[in-house]
Amino acid sequence: MLDQKINILAIESSCDDTAAAVLTNDKILSNIVATQEVHQQYGGVVPELASRAHQQNIVPVIHQALSKANMDKSQLHAIAFTRGPGLMGSLLVGTSFAKSLSLGLGIPLIEINHMQAHILAHFIDEKEFDKPTFPFLAMTISGGHTQIVKVTSYFTMEVIGQTIDDAVGEAFDKSAKILGLPYPGGPLIDKYSKEGNPKAFPFTRPKVGGLDFSFSGFKTAVLYFIQKQLKEDPQFIEKNLEDICASIQYTIVDILMHKLKKAVKETGIRQVAIGGGVSANSGIRNALQDAEKKYGWKCFIPKFEYTTDNAAMIGIAGYYKFLEKDFADFSATANSRYKI
Ligand code: KG4
Ligand code: ZN
């Protein structure tokens, strides 16, 4: 390995968070995220507004990341950026900025797949956090994706199961919207669940073959259930919010764990890592800790700041690409459907 210290500036702008991080090798010196509040009033991300907010945020966020890391841009060795997947208008802002900066500074450009980065976040050097060894299974659970990935090296990854419709984060957010909670509702469902009975209202599980997932039917089941209950008692949500949230979370976690157990059985791999915004959820975290005791798995749960979108994960993926001298050229374009 290199003796040299590699300084990387990483930029993430795939959805509604404008983020920049500075790393020296696998250590994070700064990790800045500007979350766009503008979308809350619309109950979901508005792509045009996201793109505009990235344009406003990107310069101050990068300045902040460099100054917090106490680093001048002349000390950087490479710029890593999210090429995709994500919203085109959002990705274009980070891509164009990264290209211009790398051209201006005369340093290499590194393109990163956002979903690989959620997985590679486990390799950030953090006290008290073990790193997985290869091969391991990674379940990426976010507002845009739900995948089970077999990871055999830093950049050799195979998707062995995925959602055929909505992502698990959407199942959380859309259920929350039905309950009248603000966007993004996932963290609120998690919060109210803590006071509720997870078995109060049973919801049916979708029947999908293999290691794939489906969440659109679940969201509809929640909608019909709530509509029916409201007809009988207009105060139903207020009276039962904690129990409804706990039941929704219990069912979603059960669906995820069912497929994860199946994946472990089929591959024989018992190291399991999770990543993506929904890996902040207390239900899935507890279920994985139980699985360590019950099934002898070794589970890797990311530090909270590396669960939702961030640039530190783009930076660590960039570091491993830097070691392989896997650089992008200036024809690199944003790719909204970039595959793992
Ligand atoms: O990875 P992420 O920040 O963005 C995407 O790439 O989509 O994930 C955002 C998603 C949202 O759906 C949000 O509701 C969900 O992660 N989320 C949670 C929790 N924290 C974030 N869902 C359930 N429980 C949480 N604690
Ligand atoms: Zn993400």
Short mmCIF file of C-alpha atoms and ligand atoms in Angstrom, two decimals:
data_model
loop_
_atom_site.label_atom_id
_atom_site.label_comp_id
_atom_site.label_asym_id
_atom_site.label_seq_id
_atom_site.Cartn_x
_atom_site.Cartn_y
_atom_site.Cartn_z
CA MET A 1 0.00 0.00 0.00
CA LEU A 2 1.01 3.61 -0.46
CA ASP A 3 3.01 5.47 2.18
CA GLN A 4 1.76 8.68 0.72
CA LYS A 5 -1.16 10.47 2.32
CA ILE A 6 -3.95 10.86 -0.23
CA ASN A 7 -6.25 13.85 0.24
CA ILE A 8 -9.59 13.56 -1.52
CA LEU A 9 -12.46 16.01 -1.81
CA ALA A 10 -15.74 14.16 -2.37
CA ILE A 11 -18.98 15.64 -3.69
CA GLU A 12 -22.46 14.09 -3.45
CA SER A 13 -25.52 15.64 -5.10
CA SER A 14 -27.67 12.74 -6.30
CA CYS A 15 -30.95 13.64 -4.62
CA ASP A 16 -31.87 16.36 -2.13
CA ASP A 17 -28.72 16.60 0.01
CA THR A 18 -25.78 18.71 -1.11
CA ALA A 19 -22.74 17.16 0.54
CA ALA A 20 -18.95 17.49 0.56
CA ALA A 21 -16.30 15.65 2.56
CA VAL A 22 -12.52 15.75 2.85
CA LEU A 23 -10.55 12.58 3.56
CA THR A 24 -6.94 11.69 4.13
CA ASN A 25 -6.74 8.04 3.05
CA ASP A 26 -9.63 6.25 4.79
CA LYS A 27 -10.06 8.87 7.53
CA ILE A 28 -12.77 11.51 7.41
CA LEU A 29 -11.53 15.05 8.17
CA SER A 30 -14.87 16.75 7.44
CA ASN A 31 -18.31 15.63 6.35
CA ILE A 32 -20.75 18.45 5.55
CA VAL A 33 -24.36 17.94 4.46
CA ALA A 34 -26.83 20.68 3.53
CA THR A 35 -30.27 19.09 3.63
CA GLN A 36 -32.76 20.89 1.39
CA GLU A 37 -35.77 21.94 3.45
CA VAL A 38 -37.64 23.31 0.42
CA HIS A 39 -39.19 19.89 -0.41
CA GLN A 40 -40.98 19.41 2.90
CA GLN A 41 -43.99 21.52 1.92
CA TYR A 42 -44.53 19.36 -1.20
CA GLY A 43 -44.41 15.99 0.59
CA GLY A 44 -41.57 14.69 -1.60
CA VAL A 45 -38.51 15.77 -3.57
CA VAL A 46 -39.24 18.21 -6.43
CA PRO A 47 -36.42 17.58 -8.97
CA GLU A 48 -36.27 21.14 -10.38
CA LEU A 49 -36.06 22.67 -6.92
CA ALA A 50 -33.42 20.12 -5.86
CA SER A 51 -31.22 21.04 -8.80
CA ARG A 52 -31.55 24.76 -8.07
CA ALA A 53 -30.80 24.26 -4.36
CA HIS A 54 -27.67 22.22 -5.24
CA GLN A 55 -26.45 25.15 -7.35
CA GLN A 56 -26.93 27.50 -4.40
CA ASN A 57 -25.39 25.14 -1.83
CA ILE A 58 -22.45 23.55 -3.60
CA VAL A 59 -19.88 26.35 -3.24
CA PRO A 60 -20.54 27.09 0.47
CA VAL A 61 -20.70 23.37 1.31
CA ILE A 62 -17.33 22.68 -0.35
CA HIS A 63 -15.77 25.74 1.31
CA GLN A 64 -17.02 24.54 4.67
CA ALA A 65 -15.72 21.00 4.10
CA LEU A 66 -12.24 22.31 3.18
CA SER A 67 -12.06 24.79 6.02
CA LYS A 68 -13.28 22.29 8.64
CA ALA A 69 -10.63 19.84 7.39
CA ASN A 70 -8.08 22.67 7.59
CA MET A 71 -7.07 21.92 4.03
CA ASP A 72 -6.30 24.16 1.11
CA LYS A 73 -7.46 22.99 -2.30
CA SER A 74 -3.83 22.97 -3.46
CA GLN A 75 -3.25 20.02 -1.06
CA LEU A 76 -5.88 17.83 -2.74
CA HIS A 77 -4.86 14.80 -4.81
CA ALA A 78 -8.22 13.98 -6.42
CA ILE A 79 -11.89 14.92 -6.67
CA ALA A 80 -14.48 12.14 -6.29
CA PHE A 81 -18.09 12.71 -7.30
CA THR A 82 -21.37 10.81 -7.55
CA ARG A 83 -22.05 9.92 -11.17
CA GLY A 84 -25.36 8.18 -10.42
CA PRO A 85 -27.90 6.78 -9.84
CA GLY A 86 -30.10 9.69 -8.85
CA LEU A 87 -32.01 12.66 -10.23
CA MET A 88 -30.49 13.93 -13.47
CA GLY A 89 -30.76 17.64 -12.64
CA SER A 90 -29.17 17.05 -9.24
CA LEU A 91 -26.36 14.81 -10.51
CA LEU A 92 -25.47 17.34 -13.22
CA VAL A 93 -24.61 20.00 -10.64
CA GLY A 94 -22.12 17.80 -8.76
CA THR A 95 -20.71 16.27 -11.95
CA SER A 96 -20.08 19.62 -13.65
CA PHE A 97 -18.60 21.13 -10.51
CA ALA A 98 -16.29 18.17 -9.89
CA LYS A 99 -15.07 18.19 -13.48
CA SER A 100 -14.34 21.92 -13.47
CA LEU A 101 -12.53 21.73 -10.13
CA SER A 102 -10.39 18.78 -11.18
CA LEU A 103 -9.56 20.50 -14.47
CA GLY A 104 -8.76 23.75 -12.68
CA LEU A 105 -6.53 22.09 -10.09
CA GLY A 106 -4.99 19.64 -12.55
CA ILE A 107 -5.77 16.59 -10.38
CA PRO A 108 -7.55 13.32 -11.19
CA LEU A 109 -11.31 12.95 -11.30
CA ILE A 110 -12.95 9.83 -9.81
CA GLU A 111 -16.53 8.81 -10.63
CA ILE A 112 -18.49 6.94 -7.99
CA ASN A 113 -21.63 4.84 -8.03
CA HIS A 114 -23.84 6.10 -5.19
CA MET A 115 -25.10 2.60 -4.30
CA GLN A 116 -21.58 1.15 -4.15
CA ALA A 117 -20.66 4.08 -1.92
CA HIS A 118 -23.46 3.26 0.56
CA ILE A 119 -21.81 -0.19 0.87
CA LEU A 120 -18.20 1.03 0.97
CA ALA A 121 -19.08 3.42 3.82
CA HIS A 122 -18.29 0.41 6.05
CA PHE A 123 -14.60 0.82 5.17
CA ILE A 124 -14.31 4.31 6.66
CA ASP A 125 -11.76 4.19 9.46
CA GLU A 126 -13.81 4.71 12.63
CA LYS A 127 -12.98 3.75 16.18
CA GLU A 128 -15.27 0.99 17.48
CA PHE A 129 -16.51 0.09 14.00
CA ASP A 130 -15.24 -3.15 12.47
CA LYS A 131 -14.82 -3.44 8.72
CA PRO A 132 -16.35 -6.41 6.89
CA THR A 133 -14.10 -8.86 5.08
CA PHE A 134 -14.87 -10.25 1.62
CA PRO A 135 -17.22 -11.81 0.70
CA PHE A 136 -20.13 -10.23 2.52
CA LEU A 137 -23.78 -9.43 1.83
CA ALA A 138 -24.94 -5.83 1.79
CA MET A 139 -28.54 -4.73 1.96
CA THR A 140 -28.93 -1.19 0.66
CA ILE A 141 -32.15 0.32 1.87
CA SER A 142 -32.96 3.92 0.99
CA GLY A 143 -35.59 6.23 -0.46
CA GLY A 144 -34.61 5.22 -3.99
CA HIS A 145 -33.32 1.65 -3.68
CA THR A 146 -33.76 -1.70 -2.00
CA GLN A 147 -31.15 -4.24 -2.97
CA ILE A 148 -29.30 -7.25 -1.62
CA VAL A 149 -25.77 -7.24 -3.00
CA LYS A 150 -23.08 -9.90 -2.88
CA VAL A 151 -19.79 -8.06 -2.42
CA THR A 152 -16.64 -10.00 -3.34
CA SER A 153 -14.17 -7.09 -3.54
CA TYR A 154 -14.33 -3.30 -3.27
CA PHE A 155 -15.72 -2.95 -6.78
CA THR A 156 -16.98 -6.46 -7.57
CA MET A 157 -20.60 -6.42 -6.55
CA GLU A 158 -23.54 -8.48 -7.76
CA VAL A 159 -27.17 -7.53 -7.13
CA ILE A 160 -28.90 -10.77 -6.09
CA GLY A 161 -32.25 -9.28 -5.10
CA GLN A 162 -34.05 -5.96 -5.50
CA THR A 163 -37.40 -4.24 -5.39
CA ILE A 164 -39.67 -4.70 -8.37
CA ASP A 165 -41.57 -1.47 -7.58
CA ASP A 166 -41.24 0.97 -4.64
CA ALA A 167 -38.13 1.27 -2.48
CA VAL A 168 -38.40 0.53 1.22
CA GLY A 169 -37.84 4.22 2.10
CA GLU A 170 -40.86 5.06 -0.06
CA ALA A 171 -42.90 2.48 1.86
CA PHE A 172 -41.99 4.35 5.05
CA ASP A 173 -42.50 7.83 3.58
CA LYS A 174 -45.76 7.04 1.77
CA SER A 175 -47.22 5.31 4.84
CA ALA A 176 -46.23 8.37 6.88
CA LYS A 177 -47.94 10.64 4.35
CA ILE A 178 -51.16 8.60 4.67
CA LEU A 179 -50.95 9.25 8.42
CA GLY A 180 -50.58 12.99 7.75
CA LEU A 181 -46.92 13.11 8.85
CA PRO A 182 -44.49 15.51 7.10
CA TYR A 183 -41.87 14.38 4.55
CA PRO A 184 -39.62 12.45 4.98
CA GLY A 185 -41.77 10.41 7.33
CA GLY A 186 -39.47 7.41 7.82
CA PRO A 187 -37.68 8.82 10.88
CA LEU A 188 -41.05 9.84 12.40
CA ILE A 189 -42.52 6.35 12.00
CA ASP A 190 -39.38 5.10 13.74
CA LYS A 191 -39.84 7.64 16.56
CA TYR A 192 -43.55 6.89 17.22
CA SER A 193 -42.95 3.13 16.90
CA LYS A 194 -40.92 3.18 20.08
CA GLU A 195 -44.09 3.82 22.12
CA GLY A 196 -46.37 1.46 20.19
CA ASN A 197 -47.42 -2.18 20.00
CA PRO A 198 -45.93 -3.77 16.84
CA LYS A 199 -48.61 -6.44 16.73
CA ALA A 200 -51.60 -4.10 17.15
CA PHE A 201 -52.55 -4.08 13.44
CA PRO A 202 -51.38 -6.98 11.28
CA PHE A 203 -50.58 -6.11 7.65
CA THR A 204 -50.17 -8.78 5.00
CA ARG A 205 -46.71 -9.38 3.49
CA PRO A 206 -46.25 -9.23 -0.27
CA LYS A 207 -45.58 -12.51 -2.05
CA VAL A 208 -42.58 -12.01 -4.32
CA GLY A 209 -40.33 -14.79 -5.54
CA GLY A 210 -36.61 -15.25 -4.95
CA LEU A 211 -34.72 -12.49 -3.22
CA ASP A 212 -36.78 -9.67 -4.74
CA PHE A 213 -38.97 -7.23 -2.82
CA SER A 214 -42.25 -5.43 -3.51
CA PHE A 215 -43.59 -2.54 -1.46
CA SER A 216 -46.32 -0.96 -3.60
CA GLY A 217 -48.97 -3.41 -2.35
CA PHE A 218 -47.97 -2.74 1.24
CA LYS A 219 -48.50 1.01 0.83
CA THR A 220 -51.97 0.34 -0.67
CA ALA A 221 -52.80 -2.01 2.23
CA VAL A 222 -51.93 0.76 4.69
CA LEU A 223 -54.06 3.24 2.72
CA TYR A 224 -57.17 1.00 2.62
CA PHE A 225 -56.78 0.06 6.28
CA ILE A 226 -56.58 3.71 7.38
CA GLN A 227 -59.48 4.79 5.11
CA LYS A 228 -61.67 2.02 6.54
CA GLN A 229 -60.81 2.86 10.14
CA LEU A 230 -61.36 6.60 9.60
CA LYS A 231 -64.91 5.91 8.37
CA GLU A 232 -65.68 4.27 11.71
CA ASP A 233 -63.72 6.72 13.84
CA PRO A 234 -62.45 10.03 12.40
CA GLN A 235 -60.00 10.25 15.33
CA PHE A 236 -58.51 6.81 14.61
CA ILE A 237 -55.03 8.10 13.61
CA GLU A 238 -54.64 10.46 16.58
CA LYS A 239 -55.79 7.78 19.02
CA ASN A 240 -53.57 5.01 17.64
CA LEU A 241 -50.59 6.75 16.01
CA GLU A 242 -47.92 4.88 18.01
CA ASP A 243 -49.53 1.46 17.44
CA ILE A 244 -50.05 2.12 13.71
CA CYS A 245 -46.41 3.23 13.29
CA ALA A 246 -45.08 0.28 15.29
CA SER A 247 -47.17 -2.14 13.20
CA ILE A 248 -45.98 -0.59 9.91
CA GLN A 249 -42.33 -0.70 11.01
CA TYR A 250 -42.64 -4.25 12.33
CA THR A 251 -44.04 -5.47 9.00
CA ILE A 252 -41.43 -3.67 6.87
CA VAL A 253 -38.56 -4.96 9.02
CA ASP A 254 -40.02 -8.45 8.87
CA ILE A 255 -40.15 -8.30 5.04
CA LEU A 256 -36.50 -7.16 4.89
CA MET A 257 -35.29 -9.78 7.38
CA HIS A 258 -37.18 -12.59 5.63
CA LYS A 259 -35.28 -11.95 2.37
CA LEU A 260 -31.99 -11.38 4.14
CA LYS A 261 -32.26 -14.75 5.88
CA LYS A 262 -33.03 -16.34 2.53
CA ALA A 263 -29.96 -14.66 0.98
CA VAL A 264 -27.71 -15.92 3.80
CA LYS A 265 -29.10 -19.42 3.35
CA GLU A 266 -28.61 -19.41 -0.43
CA THR A 267 -25.10 -17.92 -0.47
CA GLY A 268 -23.75 -19.37 2.78
CA ILE A 269 -22.35 -15.88 3.55
CA ARG A 270 -23.01 -14.87 7.16
CA GLN A 271 -21.46 -11.41 7.21
CA VAL A 272 -24.24 -8.90 6.62
CA ALA A 273 -23.90 -5.13 6.22
CA ILE A 274 -26.65 -2.57 5.78
CA GLY A 275 -26.48 0.87 4.19
CA GLY A 276 -28.70 3.72 2.97
CA GLY A 277 -31.09 6.03 4.79
CA VAL A 278 -33.35 3.28 6.15
CA SER A 279 -30.37 1.66 7.91
CA ALA A 280 -30.85 4.45 10.50
CA ASN A 281 -34.08 2.69 11.48
CA SER A 282 -34.05 1.29 15.02
CA GLY A 283 -36.22 -1.69 14.05
CA ILE A 284 -33.81 -3.02 11.42
CA ARG A 285 -30.81 -2.28 13.68
CA ASN A 286 -32.36 -4.29 16.52
CA ALA A 287 -33.34 -7.13 14.18
CA LEU A 288 -29.73 -7.42 12.96
CA GLN A 289 -28.36 -7.39 16.49
CA ASP A 290 -30.79 -10.21 17.34
CA ALA A 291 -29.66 -12.13 14.25
CA GLU A 292 -26.07 -12.03 15.53
CA LYS A 293 -27.20 -13.81 18.69
CA LYS A 294 -29.79 -16.11 17.09
CA TYR A 295 -28.06 -17.16 13.87
CA GLY A 296 -24.40 -16.37 14.52
CA TRP A 297 -24.25 -13.71 11.80
CA LYS A 298 -21.67 -10.93 11.95
CA CYS A 299 -23.56 -7.70 11.24
CA PHE A 300 -22.24 -4.30 10.22
CA ILE A 301 -24.42 -1.32 11.01
CA PRO A 302 -23.12 2.07 9.87
CA LYS A 303 -22.56 5.05 12.11
CA PHE A 304 -25.64 7.34 11.89
CA GLU A 305 -23.95 10.07 9.85
CA TYR A 306 -23.04 7.55 7.13
CA THR A 307 -26.56 6.13 6.71
CA THR A 308 -28.43 8.91 4.90
CA ASP A 309 -26.81 10.52 1.89
CA ASN A 310 -23.37 11.95 2.60
CA ALA A 311 -20.11 12.63 0.80
CA ALA A 312 -17.86 10.70 3.23
CA MET A 313 -19.04 7.47 1.59
CA ILE A 314 -18.24 8.92 -1.85
CA GLY A 315 -14.78 9.81 -0.53
CA ILE A 316 -13.99 6.33 0.80
CA ALA A 317 -15.07 4.77 -2.50
CA GLY A 318 -12.88 7.39 -4.20
CA TYR A 319 -9.91 6.43 -2.06
CA TYR A 320 -10.11 2.77 -3.11
CA LYS A 321 -10.47 3.79 -6.76
CA PHE A 322 -7.46 6.10 -6.33
CA LEU A 323 -5.38 3.14 -5.09
CA GLU A 324 -6.40 1.25 -8.25
CA LYS A 325 -5.68 4.35 -10.36
CA ASP A 326 -9.21 4.06 -11.68
CA PHE A 327 -9.68 7.64 -12.87
CA ALA A 328 -12.46 9.13 -14.98
CA ASP A 329 -11.84 11.27 -18.01
CA PHE A 330 -13.58 14.52 -18.76
CA SER A 331 -16.16 12.87 -20.97
CA ALA A 332 -17.70 11.29 -17.83
CA THR A 333 -21.40 12.17 -17.76
CA ALA A 334 -24.02 11.96 -15.05
CA ASN A 335 -25.96 8.69 -15.29
CA SER A 336 -29.32 8.67 -13.52
CA ARG A 337 -29.67 4.89 -13.87
CA TYR A 338 -26.05 3.96 -13.15
CA LYS A 339 -25.98 0.24 -12.21
CA ILE A 340 -23.81 -1.33 -9.52
O1 KG4 B 1 -30.12 7.15 1.53
P1 KG4 B 1 -31.09 8.26 1.66
O2 KG4 B 1 -30.68 9.46 2.48
O3 KG4 B 1 -31.49 8.84 0.27
C1 KG4 B 1 -31.71 8.05 -0.84
O4 KG4 B 1 -30.72 7.71 -1.53
O5 KG4 B 1 -32.90 7.72 -1.04
O6 KG4 B 1 -32.44 7.65 2.25
C2 KG4 B 1 -33.54 8.47 2.58
C3 KG4 B 1 -34.66 7.57 3.08
C4 KG4 B 1 -35.99 8.27 3.25
O7 KG4 B 1 -37.00 7.46 2.67
C5 KG4 B 1 -36.16 8.35 4.77
O8 KG4 B 1 -37.50 8.34 5.20
C6 KG4 B 1 -35.47 7.07 5.18
O9 KG4 B 1 -34.32 7.01 4.36
N1 KG4 B 1 -35.09 7.07 6.60
C7 KG4 B 1 -35.68 6.27 7.54
C8 KG4 B 1 -35.05 6.58 8.78
N2 KG4 B 1 -34.12 7.55 8.56
C9 KG4 B 1 -34.16 7.83 7.22
N3 KG4 B 1 -36.64 5.34 7.41
C10 KG4 B 1 -37.00 4.68 8.52
N4 KG4 B 1 -36.47 4.93 9.75
C11 KG4 B 1 -35.50 5.85 9.93
N5 KG4 B 1 -34.98 6.08 11.14
ZN ZN B 2 -28.59 7.18 -0.86
#
